Tab-separated table of C-alpha atoms and ligand atoms in Angstrom:
chain	number	residue	atom	x	y	z
O	226	UNK	CA	-40.822	-21.127	6.859
O	227	UNK	CA	-38.309	-21.662	4.364
O	228	UNK	CA	-35.443	-23.485	7.108
O	229	UNK	CA	-32.010	-24.386	6.530
O	230	UNK	CA	-29.605	-26.020	8.529
O	231	UNK	CA	-25.831	-24.749	8.717
O	232	UNK	CA	-23.214	-27.375	10.233
O	233	UNK	CA	-20.231	-25.643	11.687
O	234	UNK	CA	-17.048	-28.007	12.223
O	235	UNK	CA	-14.313	-27.914	14.954
O	236	UNK	CA	-12.093	-25.337	13.594
O	237	UNK	CA	-15.050	-23.531	12.743
O	238	UNK	CA	-15.685	-22.569	16.198
O	239	UNK	CA	-12.175	-22.522	17.173
O	240	UNK	CA	-11.417	-18.972	18.253
O	241	UNK	CA	-13.944	-15.860	18.803
O	242	UNK	CA	-12.557	-14.163	15.234
O	243	UNK	CA	-14.017	-17.190	13.517
O	244	UNK	CA	-16.901	-17.706	15.783
O	245	UNK	CA	-17.706	-14.102	14.327
O	246	UNK	CA	-17.458	-15.878	10.375
O	247	UNK	CA	-19.494	-18.138	11.919
O	248	UNK	CA	-22.056	-15.820	12.717
O	249	UNK	CA	-21.440	-13.677	9.167
O	250	UNK	CA	-23.186	-17.004	7.878
O	251	UNK	CA	-25.907	-17.393	10.123
O	252	UNK	CA	-26.798	-13.725	9.470
O	253	UNK	CA	-26.163	-13.684	5.638
O	254	UNK	CA	-29.036	-17.165	5.712
O	255	UNK	CA	-31.887	-14.807	7.924
O	256	UNK	CA	-30.842	-11.749	5.421
O	257	UNK	CA	-32.151	-14.313	2.855
O	258	UNK	CA	-35.591	-14.343	4.264
O	259	UNK	CA	-34.597	-18.140	5.512
O	260	UNK	CA	-35.043	-19.560	8.687
O	261	UNK	CA	-31.337	-21.802	9.615
O	262	UNK	CA	-31.133	-23.954	13.048
O	263	UNK	CA	-27.414	-23.781	13.693
O	264	UNK	CA	-25.163	-27.246	14.695
O	265	UNK	CA	-22.459	-27.058	16.413
O	266	UNK	CA	-19.333	-29.231	17.178
O	267	UNK	CA	-17.117	-28.955	20.127
O	268	UNK	CA	-14.289	-26.297	20.027
O	269	UNK	CA	-11.455	-27.029	17.913
O	270	UNK	CA	-9.119	-30.302	17.681
O	271	UNK	CA	-7.241	-32.798	19.569
O	272	UNK	CA	-4.857	-30.896	21.971
O	273	UNK	CA	-7.876	-27.939	22.217
O	274	UNK	CA	-9.136	-27.936	26.095
O	275	UNK	CA	-12.792	-28.601	24.938
O	276	UNK	CA	-12.352	-30.889	22.331
O	277	UNK	CA	-13.950	-34.052	22.433
O	278	UNK	CA	-10.334	-35.908	22.512
O	279	UNK	CA	-9.462	-33.613	25.867
O	280	UNK	CA	-12.277	-34.265	27.407
O	281	UNK	CA	-11.823	-38.504	26.716
O	282	UNK	CA	-8.115	-37.823	27.367
O	283	UNK	CA	-9.536	-37.015	31.116
O	284	UNK	CA	-10.957	-40.291	32.159
O	285	UNK	CA	-9.213	-42.648	29.288
O	286	UNK	CA	-6.466	-44.313	30.998
O	287	UNK	CA	-6.116	-48.138	31.984
O	288	UNK	CA	-7.329	-47.830	35.415
O	289	UNK	CA	-10.425	-46.142	34.546
O	290	UNK	CA	-13.757	-48.574	34.048
O	291	UNK	CA	-16.039	-46.228	33.623
O	292	UNK	CA	-19.350	-47.188	32.041
O	293	UNK	CA	-20.351	-46.283	28.642
O	294	UNK	CA	-23.125	-43.998	29.856
O	295	UNK	CA	-20.756	-41.903	32.183
O	296	UNK	CA	-18.128	-41.017	28.617
O	297	UNK	CA	-20.971	-40.106	26.694
O	298	UNK	CA	-22.028	-38.017	29.638
O	299	UNK	CA	-18.530	-36.355	29.448
O	300	UNK	CA	-17.798	-36.068	25.893
O	301	UNK	CA	-21.235	-34.528	25.658
O	302	UNK	CA	-19.851	-31.321	27.403
O	303	UNK	CA	-17.843	-30.712	24.410
O	304	UNK	CA	-21.017	-29.217	21.977
O	305	UNK	CA	-22.358	-27.781	25.338
O	306	UNK	CA	-19.710	-25.458	25.869
O	307	UNK	CA	-19.369	-24.339	22.121
O	308	UNK	CA	-22.675	-24.247	21.435
O	309	UNK	CA	-23.500	-21.461	24.302
O	310	UNK	CA	-20.539	-19.421	23.646
O	311	UNK	CA	-21.411	-19.570	19.614
O	312	UNK	CA	-25.141	-18.540	21.074
O	313	UNK	CA	-23.845	-15.654	23.011
O	314	UNK	CA	-21.749	-14.214	19.723
O	315	UNK	CA	-24.799	-14.450	18.205
O	316	UNK	CA	-26.544	-12.512	20.856
O	317	UNK	CA	-24.015	-9.689	21.026
O	318	UNK	CA	-25.347	-9.235	17.501
O	319	UNK	CA	-28.671	-8.458	18.286
O	320	UNK	CA	-30.325	-12.069	17.064
O	321	UNK	CA	-32.330	-14.147	19.523
O	322	UNK	CA	-31.206	-17.902	20.493
O	323	UNK	CA	-31.560	-20.507	22.223
O	324	UNK	CA	-28.967	-23.783	22.968
O	325	UNK	CA	-30.481	-27.040	22.717
O	326	UNK	CA	-28.714	-30.068	24.117
O	327	UNK	CA	-29.475	-32.928	21.415
O	328	UNK	CA	-32.157	-34.120	23.694
O	329	UNK	CA	-33.588	-30.830	24.070
O	330	UNK	CA	-33.332	-31.000	19.850
O	331	UNK	CA	-35.938	-33.589	20.159
O	332	UNK	CA	-33.198	-36.363	18.849
O	333	UNK	CA	-34.161	-39.821	20.460
O	334	UNK	CA	-31.549	-42.941	20.353
O	335	UNK	CA	-31.545	-46.064	21.476
O	336	UNK	CA	-28.889	-47.394	24.125
O	337	UNK	CA	-26.245	-47.914	22.344
O	338	UNK	CA	-23.624	-45.564	23.926
O	339	UNK	CA	-21.155	-44.453	21.934
O	340	UNK	CA	-22.455	-45.410	18.991
O	341	UNK	CA	-25.938	-44.818	19.863
O	342	UNK	CA	-28.707	-44.809	16.791
O	343	UNK	CA	-30.884	-42.305	16.287
O	344	UNK	CA	-34.881	-43.530	16.158
O	345	UNK	CA	-36.426	-40.877	15.833
O	346	UNK	CA	-36.468	-36.575	15.736
O	347	UNK	CA	-39.494	-34.645	17.736
O	348	UNK	CA	-39.271	-31.259	15.840
O	349	UNK	CA	-42.287	-29.560	17.618
O	350	UNK	CA	-39.954	-27.847	19.670
O	351	UNK	CA	-37.334	-25.919	17.457
O	352	UNK	CA	-40.394	-25.438	14.750
O	353	UNK	CA	-42.269	-23.310	17.987
O	354	UNK	CA	-38.711	-21.460	18.527
O	355	UNK	CA	-38.426	-20.544	14.568
O	356	UNK	CA	-42.189	-19.220	14.118
O	357	UNK	CA	-41.074	-16.861	16.764
O	358	UNK	CA	-37.985	-16.123	15.500
O	359	UNK	CA	-35.371	-17.085	17.776
O	360	UNK	CA	-32.453	-18.983	16.201
O	361	UNK	CA	-31.955	-22.857	17.738
O	362	UNK	CA	-28.383	-23.710	18.524
O	363	UNK	CA	-27.727	-27.198	18.118
O	364	UNK	CA	-25.512	-29.220	19.977
O	365	UNK	CA	-23.828	-31.673	17.662
O	366	UNK	CA	-22.957	-35.477	18.131
O	367	UNK	CA	-25.653	-36.312	20.583
O	368	UNK	CA	-29.009	-37.282	21.202
O	369	UNK	CA	-31.508	-38.644	24.342
O	370	UNK	CA	-32.854	-42.139	25.240
O	371	UNK	CA	-35.660	-43.309	26.409
O	372	UNK	CA	-34.418	-43.020	29.916
O	373	UNK	CA	-33.532	-38.856	29.333
O	374	UNK	CA	-29.504	-39.643	29.438
O	375	UNK	CA	-27.181	-38.663	26.868
O	376	UNK	CA	-25.919	-40.378	23.705
O	377	UNK	CA	-23.599	-39.554	21.663
O	378	UNK	CA	-23.422	-40.737	17.879
O	379	UNK	CA	-19.981	-41.342	17.161
O	380	UNK	CA	-17.165	-39.315	15.817
O	381	UNK	CA	-17.421	-36.901	13.503
O	382	UNK	CA	-21.661	-37.586	13.783
O	383	UNK	CA	-22.290	-33.495	14.210
O	384	UNK	CA	-22.538	-33.912	10.910
O	385	UNK	CA	-25.175	-36.406	11.491
O	386	UNK	CA	-27.191	-34.163	13.637
O	387	UNK	CA	-26.744	-31.714	10.788
O	388	UNK	CA	-28.501	-33.872	7.932
O	389	UNK	CA	-31.011	-35.486	10.601
O	390	UNK	CA	-32.523	-32.635	11.991
O	391	UNK	CA	-32.364	-31.032	7.954
O	392	UNK	CA	-34.513	-34.205	6.840
O	393	UNK	CA	-37.018	-33.734	9.750
O	394	UNK	CA	-37.428	-30.404	8.976
O	395	UNK	CA	-37.616	-30.895	5.794
O	396	UNK	CA	-35.184	-27.661	5.273
O	397	UNK	CA	-34.916	-26.018	1.514
O	398	UNK	CA	-30.761	-27.410	2.347
O	399	UNK	CA	-28.200	-29.052	4.683
O	400	UNK	CA	-24.973	-26.281	4.951
O	401	UNK	CA	-21.795	-28.637	6.206
O	402	UNK	CA	-19.193	-25.765	6.758
O	403	UNK	CA	-15.527	-26.254	7.396
O	404	UNK	CA	-12.157	-25.830	7.099
O	405	UNK	CA	-11.829	-26.667	3.763
O	406	UNK	CA	-13.290	-25.372	0.436
O	407	UNK	CA	-15.268	-28.114	-0.624
O	408	UNK	CA	-15.194	-32.075	-0.968
O	409	UNK	CA	-11.926	-32.056	-2.904
O	410	UNK	CA	-10.174	-34.391	-5.196
O	411	UNK	CA	-8.237	-35.577	-2.547
O	412	UNK	CA	-7.229	-35.050	1.117
O	413	UNK	CA	-5.558	-31.058	1.025
O	414	UNK	CA	-3.634	-32.336	3.313
O	415	UNK	CA	-1.999	-35.090	1.030
O	416	UNK	CA	-1.810	-33.673	-2.276
O	417	UNK	CA	-1.466	-30.345	-2.214
O	418	UNK	CA	-2.747	-29.648	-5.518
O	419	UNK	CA	-5.949	-31.339	-4.811
O	420	UNK	CA	-8.946	-28.981	-6.283
O	421	UNK	CA	-12.623	-28.675	-5.252
O	422	UNK	CA	-15.445	-30.663	-6.625
O	423	UNK	CA	-18.161	-28.125	-7.631
O	424	UNK	CA	-21.083	-31.084	-8.197
O	425	UNK	CA	-21.211	-34.357	-6.890
O	426	UNK	CA	-23.730	-36.656	-6.554
O	427	UNK	CA	-25.055	-38.425	-3.448
O	428	UNK	CA	-23.340	-41.678	-4.010
O	429	UNK	CA	-20.269	-40.733	-5.176
O	430	UNK	CA	-19.669	-38.368	-1.783
O	431	UNK	CA	-20.940	-41.347	0.188
O	432	UNK	CA	-18.460	-43.605	-1.372
O	433	UNK	CA	-16.031	-41.040	-0.244
O	434	UNK	CA	-16.731	-41.025	3.087
O	435	UNK	CA	-16.974	-44.718	3.620
O	436	UNK	CA	-13.113	-44.930	2.186
O	437	UNK	CA	-11.825	-42.455	4.796
O	438	UNK	CA	-12.268	-38.964	3.291
O	439	UNK	CA	-13.112	-37.623	6.527
O	440	UNK	CA	-14.646	-34.089	5.220
O	441	UNK	CA	-18.043	-35.573	5.967
O	442	UNK	CA	-19.971	-38.626	7.717
O	443	UNK	CA	-21.134	-41.054	5.676
O	444	UNK	CA	-24.789	-41.847	7.340
O	445	UNK	CA	-25.388	-37.865	7.261
O	446	UNK	CA	-25.116	-37.876	2.966
O	447	UNK	CA	-27.541	-41.108	3.563
O	448	UNK	CA	-29.708	-38.894	5.468
O	449	UNK	CA	-29.544	-36.264	3.387
O	450	UNK	CA	-30.260	-38.354	-0.070
O	451	UNK	CA	-32.740	-40.205	1.823
O	452	UNK	CA	-34.798	-36.452	2.441
O	453	UNK	CA	-33.709	-35.258	-1.082
O	454	UNK	CA	-32.175	-32.356	1.091
O	455	UNK	CA	-29.316	-30.817	-1.161
O	456	UNK	CA	-26.209	-30.982	0.798
O	457	UNK	CA	-23.313	-28.128	0.784
O	458	UNK	CA	-19.616	-28.613	1.748
O	459	UNK	CA	-18.455	-24.761	2.281
O	460	UNK	CA	-15.626	-23.326	4.073
O	461	UNK	CA	-15.991	-20.975	7.259
O	462	UNK	CA	-13.626	-18.494	6.585
O	463	UNK	CA	-14.366	-18.160	2.935
O	464	UNK	CA	-16.684	-17.120	0.653
O	465	UNK	CA	-16.024	-19.897	-2.063
O	466	UNK	CA	-19.292	-21.708	-3.583
O	467	UNK	CA	-18.372	-24.988	-2.552
O	468	UNK	CA	-19.789	-28.467	-3.504
O	469	UNK	CA	-22.970	-29.059	-3.782
O	470	UNK	CA	-24.176	-32.319	-3.245
O	471	UNK	CA	-27.128	-34.019	-5.359
O	472	UNK	CA	-29.021	-36.896	-7.202
O	473	UNK	CA	-28.592	-35.166	-10.476
O	474	UNK	CA	-26.234	-36.759	-12.407
O	475	UNK	CA	-22.825	-35.577	-12.714
O	476	UNK	CA	-21.576	-34.702	-16.192
O	477	UNK	CA	-17.998	-34.955	-16.345
O	478	UNK	CA	-15.636	-36.850	-18.484
O	479	UNK	CA	-13.441	-37.711	-15.724
O	480	UNK	CA	-12.926	-41.058	-14.989
O	481	UNK	CA	-11.793	-41.333	-11.430
O	482	UNK	CA	-13.917	-38.351	-9.570
O	483	UNK	CA	-11.241	-38.309	-6.602
O	484	UNK	CA	-9.106	-40.852	-3.962
O	485	UNK	CA	-10.015	-41.509	-0.854
O	486	UNK	CA	-7.863	-43.802	1.967
O	487	UNK	CA	-8.103	-45.628	4.982
O	488	UNK	CA	-4.739	-46.036	7.087
O	489	UNK	CA	-4.174	-48.273	9.663
O	490	UNK	CA	-4.925	-51.551	8.285
O	491	UNK	CA	-3.660	-54.908	8.547
O	492	UNK	CA	-3.705	-57.500	5.752
O	493	UNK	CA	-4.156	-61.277	6.723
O	494	UNK	CA	-3.272	-64.061	4.393
O	495	UNK	CA	-4.393	-67.583	5.563
O	496	UNK	CA	-2.834	-70.567	3.926
O	497	UNK	CA	-4.636	-74.185	4.553
O	498	UNK	CA	-3.901	-77.917	2.951
O	499	UNK	CA	-5.498	-77.829	0.126
O	500	UNK	CA	-6.588	-81.611	-0.292
O	501	UNK	CA	-7.680	-81.909	3.786
O	502	UNK	CA	-11.411	-81.622	3.795
O	503	UNK	CA	-11.510	-80.166	7.780
O	504	UNK	CA	-8.760	-77.450	7.241
O	505	UNK	CA	-10.420	-74.859	4.743
O	506	UNK	CA	-11.461	-72.929	7.179
O	507	UNK	CA	-14.720	-72.349	6.223
O	508	UNK	CA	-16.031	-71.345	9.683
O	509	UNK	CA	-13.401	-68.919	9.691
O	510	UNK	CA	-15.266	-65.819	8.289
O	511	UNK	CA	-18.560	-66.673	10.230
O	512	UNK	CA	-15.952	-66.749	14.023
O	513	UNK	CA	-14.931	-63.360	12.370
O	514	UNK	CA	-18.871	-61.964	12.320
O	515	UNK	CA	-19.397	-62.889	15.619
O	516	UNK	CA	-16.617	-61.344	16.568
O	517	UNK	CA	-17.960	-58.121	15.010
O	518	UNK	CA	-14.533	-57.909	13.390
O	519	UNK	CA	-15.398	-56.034	9.699
O	520	UNK	CA	-12.762	-57.267	7.057
O	521	UNK	CA	-12.904	-56.004	3.436
O	522	UNK	CA	-10.788	-56.464	0.590
O	523	UNK	CA	-11.620	-60.474	0.632
O	524	UNK	CA	-9.992	-62.829	-1.808
O	525	UNK	CA	-10.930	-66.737	-1.709
O	526	UNK	CA	-8.382	-69.187	-3.607
O	527	UNK	CA	-8.501	-73.505	-2.539
O	528	UNK	CA	-5.402	-72.884	-0.358
O	529	UNK	CA	-5.559	-68.975	0.845
O	530	UNK	CA	-7.734	-66.507	1.679
O	531	UNK	CA	-6.524	-62.951	2.109
O	532	UNK	CA	-8.272	-59.953	3.631
O	533	UNK	CA	-7.764	-57.009	5.242
O	534	UNK	CA	-8.725	-55.879	8.953
O	535	UNK	CA	-8.619	-52.447	10.850
O	536	UNK	CA	-5.479	-52.080	12.563
O	537	UNK	CA	-7.129	-51.939	15.638
O	538	UNK	CA	-8.513	-55.073	15.461
O	539	UNK	CA	-4.954	-57.087	14.701
O	540	UNK	CA	-4.422	-58.567	18.347
O	541	UNK	CA	-8.080	-59.840	18.696
O	542	UNK	CA	-7.762	-61.722	15.613
O	543	UNK	CA	-4.556	-63.604	16.205
O	544	UNK	CA	-6.521	-64.776	19.146
O	545	UNK	CA	-9.043	-65.973	16.736
O	546	UNK	CA	-6.737	-67.855	14.554
O	547	UNK	CA	-4.476	-69.486	16.827
O	548	UNK	CA	-7.493	-70.305	18.413
O	549	UNK	CA	-8.629	-73.081	15.183
O	550	UNK	CA	-4.755	-73.232	15.025
O	551	UNK	CA	-4.619	-71.517	11.432
O	552	UNK	CA	-1.777	-70.742	9.705
O	553	UNK	CA	-1.671	-67.143	8.781
O	554	UNK	CA	0.415	-64.118	8.256
O	555	UNK	CA	0.191	-60.548	8.830
O	556	UNK	CA	1.722	-57.487	6.852
O	557	UNK	CA	1.109	-54.320	9.548
O	558	UNK	CA	0.309	-50.993	8.715
O	559	UNK	CA	-1.119	-50.961	5.401
O	560	UNK	CA	-2.855	-48.406	3.755
O	561	UNK	CA	-6.328	-49.627	1.908
O	562	UNK	CA	-6.452	-46.429	-1.317
O	563	UNK	CA	-9.717	-45.764	-2.374
O	564	UNK	CA	-10.427	-44.469	-6.330
O	565	UNK	CA	-13.732	-43.521	-6.884
O	566	UNK	CA	-15.654	-42.801	-9.642
O	567	UNK	CA	-19.142	-43.003	-11.555
O	568	UNK	CA	-17.034	-42.310	-14.730
O	569	UNK	CA	-15.322	-45.711	-14.567
O	570	UNK	CA	-18.100	-47.675	-15.339
O	571	UNK	CA	-17.788	-49.757	-17.784
O	572	UNK	CA	-14.172	-48.087	-19.241
O	573	UNK	CA	-11.733	-50.532	-20.094
O	574	UNK	CA	-7.947	-49.779	-18.941
O	575	UNK	CA	-8.439	-48.043	-15.418
O	576	UNK	CA	-6.807	-50.640	-12.930
O	577	UNK	CA	-4.366	-51.382	-15.412
O	578	UNK	CA	-3.152	-47.813	-15.524
O	579	UNK	CA	-2.960	-47.952	-11.937
O	580	UNK	CA	-0.620	-50.776	-11.358
O	581	UNK	CA	1.404	-49.198	-13.660
O	582	UNK	CA	1.458	-46.202	-11.893
O	583	UNK	CA	2.543	-47.497	-9.191
O	584	UNK	CA	5.391	-50.047	-10.334
O	585	UNK	CA	6.410	-46.945	-12.241
O	586	UNK	CA	6.738	-46.046	-8.626
O	587	UNK	CA	8.289	-48.745	-7.268
O	588	UNK	CA	5.237	-49.284	-5.071
O	589	UNK	CA	4.035	-52.657	-4.148
O	590	UNK	CA	0.666	-53.558	-4.527
O	591	UNK	CA	-0.773	-56.072	-1.796
O	592	UNK	CA	-4.020	-56.592	-3.016
O	593	UNK	CA	-6.915	-55.032	-5.178
O	594	UNK	CA	-10.283	-55.095	-5.118
O	595	UNK	CA	-12.842	-53.364	-7.384
O	596	UNK	CA	-16.870	-52.252	-7.993
O	597	UNK	CA	-18.777	-50.152	-10.120
O	598	UNK	CA	-17.612	-47.225	-9.133
O	599	UNK	CA	-14.418	-47.908	-6.887
O	600	UNK	CA	-10.902	-49.508	-7.460
O	601	UNK	CA	-9.298	-50.521	-3.932
O	602	UNK	CA	-5.253	-50.613	-4.478
O	603	UNK	CA	-3.545	-51.466	-0.970
O	604	UNK	CA	0.125	-50.762	-0.487
O	605	UNK	CA	1.932	-50.035	2.703
O	606	UNK	CA	1.431	-47.444	5.253
O	607	UNK	CA	4.744	-45.489	4.458
O	608	UNK	CA	4.032	-45.080	0.422
O	609	UNK	CA	0.204	-43.412	0.773
O	610	UNK	CA	1.748	-39.971	-0.136
O	611	UNK	CA	3.514	-41.257	-2.677
O	612	UNK	CA	0.507	-43.365	-4.246
O	613	UNK	CA	-1.624	-40.755	-4.108
O	614	UNK	CA	-0.473	-38.113	-5.654
O	615	UNK	CA	0.873	-39.942	-8.445
O	616	UNK	CA	-2.051	-41.607	-8.942
O	617	UNK	CA	-3.819	-38.125	-8.849
O	618	UNK	CA	-1.119	-36.794	-10.967
O	619	UNK	CA	-2.034	-39.771	-13.973
O	620	UNK	CA	-6.086	-39.524	-13.474
O	621	UNK	CA	-5.502	-35.490	-14.567
O	622	UNK	CA	-7.269	-34.596	-11.438
J	941	ADP	P1	-14.638	-30.875	10.740
J	941	ADP	O1	-14.207	-30.210	12.307
J	941	ADP	O2	-14.971	-29.037	10.114
J	941	ADP	O3	-15.555	-31.632	10.929
J	941	ADP	P2	-13.500	-32.552	9.889
J	941	ADP	O4	-11.837	-32.361	10.276
J	941	ADP	O5	-14.002	-33.460	10.434
J	941	ADP	O6	-13.863	-31.374	9.807
J	941	ADP	O7	-12.916	-32.839	7.837
J	941	ADP	C1	-12.066	-31.456	7.131
J	941	ADP	C2	-11.030	-32.435	6.643
J	941	ADP	O8	-11.098	-33.254	6.076
J	941	ADP	C3	-9.809	-31.208	5.730
J	941	ADP	O9	-9.039	-30.725	6.794
J	941	ADP	C4	-9.080	-32.695	5.218
J	941	ADP	O10	-8.353	-32.295	6.056
J	941	ADP	C5	-10.416	-33.540	5.655
J	941	ADP	N1	-10.150	-34.634	4.072
J	941	ADP	C6	-9.706	-35.841	3.687
J	941	ADP	N2	-10.479	-36.337	2.263
J	941	ADP	C7	-11.335	-34.986	1.804
J	941	ADP	C8	-11.785	-34.578	0.706
J	941	ADP	N3	-11.340	-35.481	-0.237
J	941	ADP	N4	-12.065	-33.330	0.278
J	941	ADP	C9	-11.852	-32.193	1.495
J	941	ADP	N5	-11.653	-32.574	2.393
J	941	ADP	C10	-10.805	-33.600	3.079
J	942	MG	MG1	-16.488	-33.434	10.468
């Protein structure tokens, strides 16, 4: 039995017309002699009646003290609705289906509601259904803990459901269907002439996802890589070949493969008196870690430290800095732009080219950092679109 896991995102299942297109993709797999396992997200996006954000808004107000357990139960409804509606579409086309919640599909997690970790996947039930010619439709984004409670796996985690099932079922490949033609050189909403990358390595795409390209969940890439299962990103609404992600080294003469970004970052700048041994704030980073604040783009100098945090942590960090009497300044509303590419390894002058391009466009660079395959630049949020478009152009993407 050759299994394929096909995951369909919220926009792919948003209307009956699109659900028919989803059915076409599933039926095509059956006709190729494959046994498809379908994973679905909740219908639509924010504002649509059964989208995750809409469900959350029903209870997420200042008076609500609902337990995270109950919130997970509520959020799980979106995918269940979507699964049943998708099931009906396939049933009408003459196929036998069975809709499974994450728990029923054997996805067992810990108790960390809202961001549960997958402990194991029990595949017997799905395998039995496949042997009987039934199409399992699994609700994405959710699992079940040892108490039998619903848990959710974190935002965007339907991709994770697809990848984890693909790995556990030793699928031939995993397909992630969405509303764009594949992984592109930049978010097409920001760079209208971004192009589709036909082939990319797991580690580059992981980096893309980690740095804010929403197109796939980073942990989904990890699972597929661990199982060495080819991963495709495709468009539900077209027949374009999409992007294939494999371990194969991708031969490209490009220095930069693509650009991603993360908005709502805050830059923290702390100064202290170099000559006062008690004032070097050495405990600062430990204190931030103990308070679950992740920091990045860290630069440490004898008399000051600079780093960035997620904007949502700003108030908490301010409180902590006041507690240790730190002398600090903040720059709100920053955007962290990441230029990613295995091709930049050992190539001199890439950072210089980036800085010159941004300078030529009157964009102030607040901070930079680099690793073997990524260069980061922190800019003000209002410069994001201009910065990404000018870099996209100068690197010939
Ligand atoms: P789904 O609901 O199908 O999971 P998402 O909204 O999570 O879809 O992801 C698809 C979106 O990711 C696209 O509509 C696109 O705007 C965005 N995106 C961001 N960066 C990229 C990129 N580099 N390539 C393709 N899409 C990207
Ligand atoms: Mg997604």
